[in-house]
Tab-separated table of C-alpha atoms and ligand atoms in Angstrom:
chain	number	residue	atom	x	y	z
A	25	UNK	CA	106.062	118.960	128.191
A	26	UNK	CA	108.925	117.709	126.315
A	27	UNK	CA	111.061	119.263	123.779
A	28	UNK	CA	110.896	115.572	121.627
A	29	UNK	CA	109.506	112.504	122.499
A	30	UNK	CA	111.474	109.481	121.033
A	31	UNK	CA	109.902	106.121	119.921
A	32	UNK	CA	111.706	103.188	120.223
A	33	UNK	CA	115.145	102.524	122.990
A	34	UNK	CA	117.120	101.088	120.464
A	35	UNK	CA	119.791	102.963	118.128
A	36	UNK	CA	118.202	105.141	116.078
A	37	UNK	CA	116.231	106.078	118.908
A	38	UNK	CA	119.192	106.316	121.825
A	39	UNK	CA	121.631	107.773	119.494
A	40	UNK	CA	119.385	110.509	118.099
A	41	UNK	CA	118.315	111.415	122.554
A	42	UNK	CA	121.523	111.704	123.209
A	43	UNK	CA	122.790	114.169	120.306
A	44	UNK	CA	119.602	116.555	121.246
A	45	UNK	CA	119.837	116.486	124.937
A	46	UNK	CA	123.462	116.696	124.909
A	47	UNK	CA	124.138	118.987	121.789
A	48	UNK	CA	121.061	121.062	121.764
A	49	UNK	CA	120.425	120.595	125.642
A	50	UNK	CA	116.689	119.683	124.668
A	51	UNK	CA	114.273	117.367	127.200
A	52	UNK	CA	113.820	114.431	125.958
A	53	UNK	CA	111.128	111.974	126.297
A	54	UNK	CA	112.066	108.208	124.749
A	55	UNK	CA	109.999	105.252	125.432
A	56	UNK	CA	109.794	101.938	124.635
A	57	UNK	CA	106.973	99.413	124.893
A	58	UNK	CA	109.355	96.738	125.510
A	59	UNK	CA	110.655	96.486	129.113
A	60	UNK	CA	114.641	97.179	128.068
A	61	UNK	CA	116.595	99.340	126.349
A	62	UNK	CA	118.750	98.671	123.373
A	63	UNK	CA	115.808	97.316	120.271
A	64	UNK	CA	117.136	94.065	118.909
A	65	UNK	CA	120.910	95.017	119.900
A	66	UNK	CA	119.491	94.326	123.481
A	67	UNK	CA	122.011	91.623	125.814
A	68	UNK	CA	121.278	90.332	129.213
A	69	UNK	CA	122.885	87.436	131.220
A	70	UNK	CA	120.993	83.972	131.393
A	71	UNK	CA	120.237	81.530	134.330
A	72	UNK	CA	123.816	80.706	133.982
A	73	UNK	CA	125.482	84.166	133.914
A	74	UNK	CA	125.969	83.708	130.666
A	75	UNK	CA	126.135	86.790	128.171
A	76	UNK	CA	123.027	86.670	125.659
A	77	UNK	CA	121.399	88.934	122.699
A	78	UNK	CA	118.417	87.941	123.221
A	79	UNK	CA	117.208	88.637	119.907
A	80	UNK	CA	119.713	86.929	118.047
A	81	UNK	CA	123.769	87.600	117.136
A	82	UNK	CA	124.811	91.295	116.705
A	83	UNK	CA	128.327	91.628	115.512
A	84	UNK	CA	129.181	95.189	115.257
A	85	UNK	CA	131.231	95.897	111.657
A	86	UNK	CA	131.696	98.961	110.027
A	87	UNK	CA	133.949	100.904	107.777
A	88	UNK	CA	132.658	104.282	108.800
A	89	UNK	CA	134.876	106.059	111.290
A	90	UNK	CA	132.230	108.804	112.414
A	91	UNK	CA	130.164	105.870	113.817
A	92	UNK	CA	133.137	103.832	115.551
A	93	UNK	CA	134.225	106.999	117.469
A	94	UNK	CA	130.304	108.290	118.379
A	95	UNK	CA	130.025	104.858	119.773
A	96	UNK	CA	133.479	105.001	121.320
A	97	UNK	CA	132.091	107.640	122.982
A	98	UNK	CA	130.508	105.177	124.990
A	99	UNK	CA	131.846	102.349	125.385
A	100	UNK	CA	135.394	100.323	125.124
A	101	UNK	CA	135.794	97.534	122.390
A	102	UNK	CA	136.470	94.077	122.162
A	103	UNK	CA	138.459	93.356	119.158
A	104	UNK	CA	136.565	90.109	117.274
A	105	UNK	CA	136.118	88.835	113.468
A	106	UNK	CA	133.171	86.422	112.641
A	107	UNK	CA	133.340	83.121	111.459
A	108	UNK	CA	130.766	81.007	109.874
A	109	UNK	CA	130.901	77.459	108.794
A	110	UNK	CA	127.743	75.698	106.904
A	111	UNK	CA	126.517	72.329	107.355
A	112	UNK	CA	126.453	71.611	103.594
A	113	UNK	CA	126.534	67.685	102.252
A	114	UNK	CA	126.938	66.762	105.640
A	115	UNK	CA	130.233	68.286	105.867
A	116	UNK	CA	131.486	71.436	108.024
A	117	UNK	CA	132.289	74.393	105.152
A	118	UNK	CA	133.262	77.902	105.693
A	119	UNK	CA	130.495	80.422	104.395
A	120	UNK	CA	130.809	83.225	102.980
A	121	UNK	CA	131.956	80.404	99.826
A	122	UNK	CA	135.879	81.052	99.570
A	123	UNK	CA	138.683	78.232	98.235
A	124	UNK	CA	138.554	76.508	101.524
A	125	UNK	CA	134.465	75.749	101.006
A	126	UNK	CA	135.316	74.274	97.246
A	127	UNK	CA	138.032	72.359	97.959
A	128	UNK	CA	136.610	70.562	100.684
A	129	UNK	CA	132.942	69.904	99.140
A	130	UNK	CA	134.547	68.555	95.779
A	131	UNK	CA	138.035	67.488	96.944
A	132	UNK	CA	139.677	69.559	95.178
A	133	UNK	CA	143.151	70.967	95.937
A	134	UNK	CA	142.600	74.765	94.239
A	135	UNK	CA	146.163	76.970	95.180
A	136	UNK	CA	145.428	80.133	93.693
A	137	UNK	CA	142.527	82.785	93.001
A	138	UNK	CA	142.871	82.224	89.182
A	139	UNK	CA	142.145	78.660	89.591
A	140	UNK	CA	138.842	79.497	91.949
A	141	UNK	CA	137.496	81.882	89.823
A	142	UNK	CA	137.909	79.620	86.947
A	143	UNK	CA	136.149	76.954	88.594
A	144	UNK	CA	132.978	80.092	89.389
A	145	UNK	CA	133.330	80.706	85.584
A	146	UNK	CA	133.024	77.650	84.351
A	147	UNK	CA	129.522	76.691	86.320
A	148	UNK	CA	128.699	80.604	86.381
A	149	UNK	CA	125.543	80.894	84.124
A	150	UNK	CA	124.416	84.371	82.119
A	151	UNK	CA	121.444	85.987	83.713
A	152	UNK	CA	120.813	89.806	82.108
A	153	UNK	CA	119.195	91.713	84.319
A	154	UNK	CA	120.642	90.754	87.648
A	155	UNK	CA	117.601	91.647	89.757
A	156	UNK	CA	116.556	89.204	92.413
A	157	UNK	CA	118.538	87.160	94.933
A	158	UNK	CA	118.408	83.851	92.616
A	159	UNK	CA	120.249	86.084	89.832
A	160	UNK	CA	123.074	87.202	92.040
A	161	UNK	CA	124.116	83.984	92.563
A	162	UNK	CA	123.835	81.856	89.880
A	163	UNK	CA	125.071	84.333	87.756
A	164	UNK	CA	128.514	83.992	89.487
A	165	UNK	CA	129.188	80.605	90.863
A	166	UNK	CA	125.780	78.592	88.827
A	167	UNK	CA	122.595	76.309	90.038
A	168	UNK	CA	124.305	73.749	92.104
A	169	UNK	CA	126.504	75.874	94.422
A	170	UNK	CA	123.121	78.473	94.383
A	171	UNK	CA	120.771	75.333	95.501
A	172	UNK	CA	123.319	73.726	98.381
A	173	UNK	CA	123.728	77.442	99.859
A	174	UNK	CA	121.340	79.782	98.704
A	175	UNK	CA	117.974	78.554	97.895
A	176	UNK	CA	117.139	76.278	101.032
A	177	UNK	CA	118.809	78.819	103.658
A	178	UNK	CA	116.303	82.254	102.027
A	179	UNK	CA	113.305	80.266	101.419
A	180	UNK	CA	113.397	79.175	105.222
A	181	UNK	CA	114.475	82.899	106.137
A	182	UNK	CA	112.182	84.826	104.523
A	183	UNK	CA	108.862	82.200	103.124
A	184	UNK	CA	109.656	83.698	99.704
A	185	UNK	CA	111.718	81.897	96.684
A	186	UNK	CA	114.785	83.949	96.678
A	187	UNK	CA	113.931	85.018	92.493
A	188	UNK	CA	111.024	86.669	94.855
A	189	UNK	CA	113.472	88.801	96.605
A	190	UNK	CA	115.732	91.397	95.577
A	191	UNK	CA	118.971	90.639	94.790
A	192	UNK	CA	120.603	92.751	97.690
A	193	UNK	CA	119.493	90.301	100.101
A	194	UNK	CA	121.564	87.754	98.790
A	195	UNK	CA	124.789	90.307	97.616
A	196	UNK	CA	125.298	90.564	101.714
A	197	UNK	CA	127.296	87.580	101.623
A	198	UNK	CA	130.335	87.681	99.069
A	199	UNK	CA	131.469	84.869	97.132
A	200	UNK	CA	135.750	84.935	97.609
A	201	UNK	CA	138.516	83.210	96.039
A	202	UNK	CA	140.930	83.427	98.718
A	203	UNK	CA	140.932	81.597	101.999
A	204	UNK	CA	139.633	84.377	103.478
A	205	UNK	CA	137.246	83.015	105.820
A	206	UNK	CA	136.080	85.555	108.124
A	207	UNK	CA	132.073	86.406	107.752
A	208	UNK	CA	132.709	90.659	107.064
A	209	UNK	CA	135.850	92.173	105.710
A	210	UNK	CA	134.789	95.969	107.360
A	211	UNK	CA	138.358	98.031	108.513
A	212	UNK	CA	136.634	97.899	111.850
A	213	UNK	CA	135.339	94.717	113.208
A	214	UNK	CA	134.707	94.581	117.553
A	215	UNK	CA	132.010	93.938	120.027
A	216	UNK	CA	131.655	96.536	122.968
A	217	UNK	CA	133.595	95.265	126.162
A	218	UNK	CA	130.420	95.180	128.677
A	219	UNK	CA	128.199	94.511	126.110
A	220	UNK	CA	125.488	96.521	123.929
A	221	UNK	CA	122.976	96.843	127.421
A	222	UNK	CA	125.898	98.405	129.191
A	223	UNK	CA	126.635	101.178	126.027
A	224	UNK	CA	123.286	102.016	125.767
A	225	UNK	CA	122.708	102.591	129.323
A	226	UNK	CA	125.921	105.032	129.277
A	227	UNK	CA	124.459	107.110	126.394
A	228	UNK	CA	121.084	107.390	128.084
A	229	UNK	CA	122.592	108.620	131.578
A	230	UNK	CA	121.819	112.121	130.759
A	231	UNK	CA	119.870	114.810	132.961
A	232	UNK	CA	117.589	115.839	129.903
A	233	UNK	CA	116.765	112.100	128.668
A	234	UNK	CA	113.591	110.563	130.565
A	235	UNK	CA	113.228	106.556	129.514
A	236	UNK	CA	109.823	105.338	130.138
A	237	UNK	CA	110.402	101.344	129.566
A	238	UNK	CA	106.766	99.360	128.418
A	239	UNK	CA	105.065	102.358	127.309
A	240	UNK	CA	103.519	101.822	123.816
A	241	UNK	CA	103.447	105.515	121.188
A	242	UNK	CA	99.720	104.638	121.503
A	243	UNK	CA	99.053	105.488	124.520
A	244	UNK	CA	100.786	109.161	124.351
A	245	UNK	CA	99.570	110.186	121.191
A	246	UNK	CA	96.615	111.946	121.599
A	247	UNK	CA	99.057	113.460	124.511
A	248	UNK	CA	100.756	116.764	123.761
A	249	UNK	CA	103.825	115.312	125.510
A	250	UNK	CA	106.693	117.003	123.273
A	251	UNK	CA	106.814	119.567	120.336
A	252	UNK	CA	108.323	117.051	117.997
A	253	UNK	CA	108.682	113.242	117.621
A	254	UNK	CA	111.863	110.737	116.742
A	255	UNK	CA	109.957	107.659	115.284
A	256	UNK	CA	111.827	104.059	114.982
A	257	UNK	CA	108.485	102.040	115.098
A	258	UNK	CA	107.017	100.388	111.854
A	259	UNK	CA	105.945	103.123	109.228
A	260	UNK	CA	103.019	101.355	108.370
A	261	UNK	CA	101.730	101.244	111.968
A	262	UNK	CA	102.431	104.682	112.538
A	263	UNK	CA	99.965	105.645	110.040
A	264	UNK	CA	97.548	103.299	111.029
A	265	UNK	CA	98.277	100.843	108.453
A	266	UNK	CA	96.270	103.233	106.176
A	267	UNK	CA	98.039	102.146	103.369
A	268	UNK	CA	98.065	98.340	103.649
A	269	UNK	CA	100.374	96.217	105.631
A	270	UNK	CA	104.252	96.296	104.993
A	271	UNK	CA	105.588	93.236	105.611
A	272	UNK	CA	108.276	92.439	108.276
A	273	UNK	CA	109.567	89.232	108.804
A	274	UNK	CA	110.053	87.758	111.724
A	275	UNK	CA	112.077	85.103	114.025
A	276	UNK	CA	111.151	83.028	116.886
A	277	UNK	CA	114.603	82.510	119.085
A	278	UNK	CA	115.353	79.381	120.905
A	279	UNK	CA	117.676	79.729	124.009
A	280	UNK	CA	119.336	76.969	125.616
A	281	UNK	CA	122.257	76.434	128.013
A	282	UNK	CA	124.165	73.351	127.813
A	283	UNK	CA	126.029	71.592	130.078
A	284	UNK	CA	129.515	71.840	128.649
A	285	UNK	CA	132.466	74.051	127.809
A	286	UNK	CA	131.585	74.556	123.906
A	287	UNK	CA	128.911	73.650	121.187
A	288	UNK	CA	130.527	74.714	118.518
A	289	UNK	CA	133.511	75.363	116.604
A	290	UNK	CA	132.538	78.938	115.592
A	291	UNK	CA	130.299	81.799	116.671
A	292	UNK	CA	127.519	80.871	114.060
A	293	UNK	CA	126.971	77.601	112.098
A	294	UNK	CA	124.360	77.768	108.830
A	295	UNK	CA	121.927	75.070	107.800
A	296	UNK	CA	120.971	76.229	104.426
A	297	UNK	CA	119.683	72.441	103.370
A	298	UNK	CA	119.078	70.786	106.011
A	299	UNK	CA	116.586	71.713	110.025
A	300	UNK	CA	113.998	73.983	110.245
A	301	UNK	CA	115.761	76.853	111.996
A	302	UNK	CA	118.348	79.306	109.473
A	303	UNK	CA	121.646	78.949	111.854
A	304	UNK	CA	122.576	78.327	115.687
A	305	UNK	CA	124.688	80.800	116.964
A	306	UNK	CA	126.810	80.485	120.705
A	307	UNK	CA	127.497	83.203	122.752
A	308	UNK	CA	130.858	82.900	124.129
A	309	UNK	CA	132.813	82.882	121.042
A	310	UNK	CA	131.121	86.291	120.394
A	311	UNK	CA	131.218	88.170	123.850
A	312	UNK	CA	134.775	86.520	124.407
A	313	UNK	CA	133.016	85.378	128.102
A	314	UNK	CA	134.716	82.048	130.003
A	315	UNK	CA	132.401	79.923	131.849
A	316	UNK	CA	132.675	75.953	132.259
A	317	UNK	CA	128.827	76.218	130.699
A	318	UNK	CA	127.803	77.442	126.984
A	319	UNK	CA	124.580	79.064	125.686
A	320	UNK	CA	123.130	78.765	122.037
A	321	UNK	CA	120.490	80.344	120.377
A	322	UNK	CA	118.470	78.656	117.272
A	323	UNK	CA	116.773	80.885	115.051
A	324	UNK	CA	113.392	79.912	113.451
A	325	UNK	CA	112.377	82.164	110.803
A	326	UNK	CA	108.356	83.852	111.456
A	327	UNK	CA	105.644	84.790	109.774
A	328	UNK	CA	104.201	86.120	113.395
A	329	UNK	CA	105.935	88.064	116.108
A	330	UNK	CA	107.916	91.412	116.245
A	331	UNK	CA	108.991	92.919	112.804
A	332	UNK	CA	112.803	92.391	112.704
A	333	UNK	CA	113.499	92.531	109.373
A	334	UNK	CA	111.918	94.460	106.182
A	335	UNK	CA	111.484	92.403	103.033
A	336	UNK	CA	113.106	93.444	100.295
A	337	UNK	CA	111.347	92.992	96.954
A	338	UNK	CA	109.584	95.213	93.959
A	339	UNK	CA	106.516	95.575	95.542
A	340	UNK	CA	106.811	96.258	99.244
A	341	UNK	CA	109.198	98.620	98.206
A	342	UNK	CA	106.446	100.498	95.950
A	343	UNK	CA	104.313	100.656	98.904
A	344	UNK	CA	106.955	101.953	101.276
A	345	UNK	CA	107.818	104.727	98.695
A	346	UNK	CA	103.751	105.850	99.385
A	347	UNK	CA	104.314	105.755	103.197
A	348	UNK	CA	107.483	107.371	102.790
A	349	UNK	CA	105.492	110.448	100.825
A	350	UNK	CA	102.702	110.261	103.800
A	351	UNK	CA	106.267	110.897	106.142
A	352	UNK	CA	107.960	113.264	104.665
A	353	UNK	CA	104.751	115.346	104.829
A	354	UNK	CA	104.335	114.689	108.609
A	355	UNK	CA	105.502	117.666	110.159
A	356	UNK	CA	107.340	117.894	113.201
A	357	UNK	CA	108.141	113.659	112.593
A	358	UNK	CA	111.370	112.198	111.762
A	359	UNK	CA	111.408	108.854	110.856
A	360	UNK	CA	114.614	107.417	111.372
A	361	UNK	CA	115.909	103.598	111.815
A	362	UNK	CA	115.065	100.046	110.131
A	363	UNK	CA	111.478	99.792	110.943
A	364	UNK	CA	110.477	103.654	110.552
A	365	UNK	CA	112.590	104.055	106.863
A	366	UNK	CA	111.868	99.983	105.748
A	367	UNK	CA	116.409	99.473	105.105
A	368	UNK	CA	117.570	96.296	105.682
A	369	UNK	CA	120.198	98.331	107.377
A	370	UNK	CA	122.333	97.308	109.607
A	371	UNK	CA	123.854	97.991	113.215
A	372	UNK	CA	126.054	100.783	111.601
A	373	UNK	CA	123.998	102.215	108.696
A	374	UNK	CA	120.975	102.720	110.969
A	375	UNK	CA	123.861	104.949	113.645
A	376	UNK	CA	124.723	106.846	110.448
A	377	UNK	CA	121.321	107.241	109.477
A	378	UNK	CA	120.698	108.780	112.979
A	379	UNK	CA	123.780	110.881	113.028
A	380	UNK	CA	122.508	112.686	109.590
A	381	UNK	CA	119.503	113.484	110.938
A	382	UNK	CA	120.537	115.001	113.630
A	383	UNK	CA	122.340	117.205	111.497
A	384	UNK	CA	119.506	117.863	109.423
A	385	UNK	CA	117.724	118.753	112.279
A	386	UNK	CA	120.822	121.185	113.046
A	387	UNK	CA	120.629	122.789	109.849
A	388	UNK	CA	116.775	122.939	110.068
A	389	UNK	CA	115.079	123.027	113.198
A	390	UNK	CA	115.815	126.149	115.922
A	391	UNK	CA	117.032	124.697	119.224
A	392	UNK	CA	114.214	124.490	121.973
A	393	UNK	CA	114.019	128.640	124.253
A	394	UNK	CA	117.114	129.746	121.749
A	395	UNK	CA	115.935	133.611	120.995
A	396	UNK	CA	116.015	134.011	117.145
A	397	UNK	CA	119.339	136.502	117.869
A	398	UNK	CA	121.316	133.300	119.438
A	399	UNK	CA	119.717	131.119	116.692
A	400	UNK	CA	121.352	133.110	113.892
A	401	UNK	CA	124.525	133.471	116.191
A	402	UNK	CA	124.620	129.500	116.693
A	403	UNK	CA	124.160	128.804	113.001
A	404	UNK	CA	126.692	132.139	112.357
A	405	UNK	CA	129.541	130.386	114.736
A	406	UNK	CA	128.743	126.777	113.463
A	407	UNK	CA	129.919	127.242	109.367
B	7	FAD	P1	115.319	98.456	116.886
B	7	FAD	O1	116.413	97.645	117.919
B	7	FAD	O2	113.752	97.733	115.599
B	7	FAD	O3	113.987	99.271	117.955
B	7	FAD	C1	113.022	99.456	117.715
B	7	FAD	C2	112.593	99.615	119.155
B	7	FAD	O4	111.348	100.742	118.726
B	7	FAD	C3	112.004	98.679	119.084
B	7	FAD	O5	112.992	98.583	121.073
B	7	FAD	C4	110.647	98.445	120.052
B	7	FAD	O6	110.425	97.898	120.247
B	7	FAD	C5	110.282	100.340	119.991
B	7	FAD	N1	109.193	100.819	119.142
B	7	FAD	C6	108.529	100.282	117.894
B	7	FAD	N2	107.443	100.663	117.685
B	7	FAD	C7	106.662	101.039	118.857
B	7	FAD	C8	105.831	102.209	119.375
B	7	FAD	N3	104.565	102.127	118.691
B	7	FAD	N4	105.743	102.295	120.922
B	7	FAD	C9	106.964	102.302	121.613
B	7	FAD	N5	108.377	101.707	121.006
B	7	FAD	C10	107.652	101.460	119.724
B	7	FAD	N6	123.074	94.083	112.486
B	7	FAD	C11	124.866	94.481	112.366
B	7	FAD	O7	125.232	95.285	112.431
B	7	FAD	N7	125.184	93.168	112.648
B	7	FAD	C12	124.878	92.138	113.428
B	7	FAD	O8	125.133	90.965	113.454
B	7	FAD	C13	123.068	91.946	113.035
B	7	FAD	N8	123.000	90.682	113.460
B	7	FAD	C14	121.216	90.727	113.305
B	7	FAD	C15	120.239	90.181	113.656
B	7	FAD	C16	119.330	89.576	113.842
B	7	FAD	C17	117.869	88.265	113.846
B	7	FAD	C18	118.342	90.760	113.853
B	7	FAD	C19	116.840	90.669	113.974
B	7	FAD	C20	118.843	92.305	113.153
B	7	FAD	C21	120.149	91.467	113.486
B	7	FAD	N9	120.649	93.146	112.705
B	7	FAD	C22	122.267	93.446	113.113
B	7	FAD	C23	120.642	94.552	112.781
B	7	FAD	C24	120.189	95.316	113.763
B	7	FAD	O9	119.704	94.594	114.736
B	7	FAD	C25	119.334	97.305	113.528
B	7	FAD	O10	120.359	97.412	112.305
B	7	FAD	C26	119.452	97.748	114.529
B	7	FAD	O11	118.729	96.806	115.906
B	7	FAD	C27	118.203	98.583	114.275
B	7	FAD	O12	118.335	99.647	115.336
B	7	FAD	P2	116.478	100.147	115.119
B	7	FAD	O13	116.810	101.257	116.502
B	7	FAD	O14	116.368	100.922	113.819
B	7	FAD	O15	115.759	99.276	115.118
B	8	UDP	N1	121.704	83.325	103.058
B	8	UDP	C1	122.021	82.342	102.417
B	8	UDP	N2	122.299	81.274	102.748
B	8	UDP	C2	123.637	81.507	103.953
B	8	UDP	C3	123.456	82.845	104.522
B	8	UDP	C4	122.909	83.628	103.869
B	8	UDP	O1	121.102	82.237	101.555
B	8	UDP	O2	124.561	80.377	104.294
B	8	UDP	C5	121.117	83.990	102.375
B	8	UDP	C6	119.255	84.894	103.110
B	8	UDP	O3	119.062	85.167	101.720
B	8	UDP	C7	120.150	85.539	103.826
B	8	UDP	C8	120.563	86.316	103.949
B	8	UDP	O4	122.414	86.008	102.452
B	8	UDP	O5	118.983	86.081	104.571
B	8	UDP	C9	121.931	87.906	104.200
B	8	UDP	O6	122.238	86.741	105.448
B	8	UDP	P1	122.809	87.613	106.676
B	8	UDP	O7	124.128	86.669	107.037
B	8	UDP	O8	123.376	88.873	105.997
B	8	UDP	O9	121.373	87.633	107.218
B	8	UDP	P2	121.279	88.089	108.286
B	8	UDP	O10	122.495	88.533	109.700
B	8	UDP	O11	121.158	89.642	108.826
B	8	UDP	O12	119.898	87.629	109.794
């Protein structure tokens, strides 16, 4: 009998497993139905010995000192700032849209932020209220840039028109008036020095943690393996889809090794107007590895396959809220992570959520084996 069964060895499950084992000294069984740890952040070497991310490019960026400090217990970092170009009207231009993008696309020589702001203001359309992923872009830069950069990409990625998606989706990508061509502007931008899987391995290397891979929660459900559960899989699946299926968007990843040193000038090139795939990423930019060959991945969005993205739109949120009420009422089960809380979270947000959940557990769940007296003492000294 374990104290905790943790379902899913991604960021949510692994961060919590380590905290429960290390801080509370409790016995944890961590299972994942896949054959590896790391969840969607898993990386490995391909046939040419190039480090690749099996489930698409994972760039670490955060403003949260606590999250960085926590992960730094398990990895050193390599500084890396991600850059993205888009193939638009046959030209390679920076994404997010910035001053360089506008100058290159329209053959202009804008030099100040005010000039670029005026360029956007001329084209912006009044939209009130700003609700959808179309509204948020059109109200900032107008219909033409919206069509060039966002409409096609979003339709491919989500199988929906931007007008059918919550504004938060395209709002992830800002519009800039300066010439900053970084994809992210967070305070901390870096990659785990030996890769994600090595970081997860160190996190889970603990005498109180037992990892069982290739094990589905479904096989353990009826067996009393632990007193409490941390569940990080899809929330609707936990409840047997009792209220209907929550939509998740999937991707097919096409990895390819190329017999040349470089394939493209930056880590990722987006294709908002052409191709069936959304983007191509080249690992060596992202990992810093040196190699005579190079390896790339193309992402083909799909309705079928592993769940990768919750789909942010009002009706899905409403259905999730009903599942959330069931989750809140489930005794001794904690739902954490991108799939279990149906939130379009980045890695750092999932780590932050897992650490916050651990704080809640500390505040409300007596430690296994602790007598009432020691529990009261521990709580008092924690204050
Ligand atoms: P997951 O990593 O999905 O882990 C959940 C685990 O639970 C999985 O391993 C799954 O196999 C397992 N599981 C589910 N159900 C069961 C079950 N019934 N039984 C056993 N095991 C089960 N974030 C960033 O910060 N930067 C990026 O650049 C970035 N790029 C991304 C690119 C892509 C293509 C994708 C899809 C995501 C990207 N993300 C990025 C987001 C990042 O992947 C997630 O925030 C993070 O991995 C979520 O961690 P998690 O533990 O919640 O979920
Ligand atoms: N997006 C777009 N064109 C781009 C890049 C992004 O339309 O060139 C939209 C698209 O809807 C995408 C969303 O913005 O799903 C968020 O982009 P991000 O790069 O954050 O997606 P992720 O890396 O999470 O797949």
